[in-house]
Amino acid sequence: MTYRHKIISLVLGMVCGALCYWFNDYNEAYVMGIHIYLILGVSVFISALGLSLYYKNSTYLSPLFLCVGVIVAALGRIFDDLRIDPTDHNLFPFEIMSLLVIAVPVAFLGHWLGTLVHKARR
């Protein structure tokens, strides 16, 4: 896994996290009528699948860097909200855990499907 692959995985994860976490209010779970965890799951799956299809020698680190990007985007939102009101995210470790429970399996599923496609092409 090259340095460029790691950076692209991280940035894609940050975009996925920003899509689901930055465009709603603190106490809202929907963005334009769609639940934020559905947005997160679909965007992470598509990103992991795309990364594994584009990079033929993709390893298990690709979905992990994708998930780290999601966490970085969520922490950025949490720290931004804490700047405004320090009592907003009292249970932020549980917010991070709920993001990880959704993002990690979906990222590995997308990566696994991409590697299956590469093996089927051989």
Short mmCIF file of C-alpha atoms in Angstrom, two decimals, residues 44-110:
data_model
loop_
_atom_site.label_atom_id
_atom_site.label_comp_id
_atom_site.label_asym_id
_atom_site.label_seq_id
_atom_site.Cartn_x
_atom_site.Cartn_y
_atom_site.Cartn_z
CA VAL A 44 -18.23 4.21 3.01
CA PHE A 45 -19.27 1.11 1.07
CA ILE A 46 -18.94 2.87 -2.29
CA SER A 47 -15.61 4.40 -1.29
CA ALA A 48 -14.15 1.10 -0.10
CA LEU A 49 -15.39 -0.72 -3.18
CA GLY A 50 -14.00 1.98 -5.45
CA LEU A 51 -10.63 1.99 -3.72
CA SER A 52 -10.28 -1.77 -3.90
CA LEU A 53 -11.28 -1.77 -7.57
CA TYR A 54 -8.91 1.05 -8.47
CA TYR A 55 -5.92 -0.24 -6.51
CA LYS A 56 -5.39 -3.89 -7.41
CA ASN A 57 -2.90 -4.48 -4.60
CA SER A 58 -5.16 -2.98 -1.93
CA THR A 59 -4.70 -4.43 1.56
CA TYR A 60 -6.83 -4.44 4.69
CA LEU A 61 -5.29 -1.07 5.62
CA SER A 62 -7.38 0.68 2.99
CA PRO A 63 -10.72 0.25 4.81
CA LEU A 64 -9.02 1.03 8.11
CA PHE A 65 -7.68 4.34 6.81
CA LEU A 66 -11.15 5.02 5.42
CA CYS A 67 -12.62 4.53 8.90
CA VAL A 68 -9.94 6.72 10.47
CA GLY A 69 -10.99 9.47 8.08
CA VAL A 70 -14.61 9.10 9.20
CA ILE A 71 -13.54 9.41 12.83
CA VAL A 72 -11.40 12.47 12.10
CA ALA A 73 -14.36 14.19 10.42
CA ALA A 74 -16.65 13.32 13.34
CA LEU A 75 -14.12 14.56 15.89
CA GLY A 76 -13.77 17.78 13.94
CA ARG A 77 -17.52 18.32 14.19
CA ILE A 78 -17.53 17.43 17.88
CA PHE A 79 -14.70 19.86 18.68
CA ASP A 80 -16.42 22.56 16.65
CA ASP A 81 -19.65 22.04 18.60
CA LEU A 82 -17.76 22.05 21.91
CA ARG A 83 -16.35 25.44 21.03
CA ILE A 84 -19.91 26.79 20.84
CA ASP A 85 -21.50 24.87 23.74
CA PRO A 86 -19.29 22.68 25.98
CA THR A 87 -22.24 20.60 27.17
CA ASP A 88 -23.36 19.33 23.75
CA HIS A 89 -21.33 16.15 23.32
CA ASN A 90 -21.24 14.71 26.83
CA LEU A 91 -21.25 11.15 25.50
CA PHE A 92 -18.97 11.62 22.51
CA PRO A 93 -17.18 8.25 22.97
CA PHE A 94 -20.51 6.57 22.29
CA GLU A 95 -20.99 8.71 19.18
CA ILE A 96 -17.60 7.56 17.93
CA MET A 97 -18.39 3.94 18.75
CA SER A 98 -21.69 4.09 16.88
CA LEU A 99 -19.88 5.47 13.83
CA LEU A 100 -17.31 2.69 14.06
CA VAL A 101 -19.96 -0.01 14.44
CA ILE A 102 -21.42 1.09 11.11
CA ALA A 103 -18.31 2.16 9.18
CA VAL A 104 -15.89 -0.71 9.88
CA PRO A 105 -18.01 -3.68 8.75
CA VAL A 106 -19.33 -1.82 5.71
CA ALA A 107 -15.82 -0.71 4.71
CA PHE A 108 -14.49 -4.24 4.97
CA LEU A 109 -17.49 -5.57 3.04
CA GLY A 110 -16.84 -3.13 0.20
#
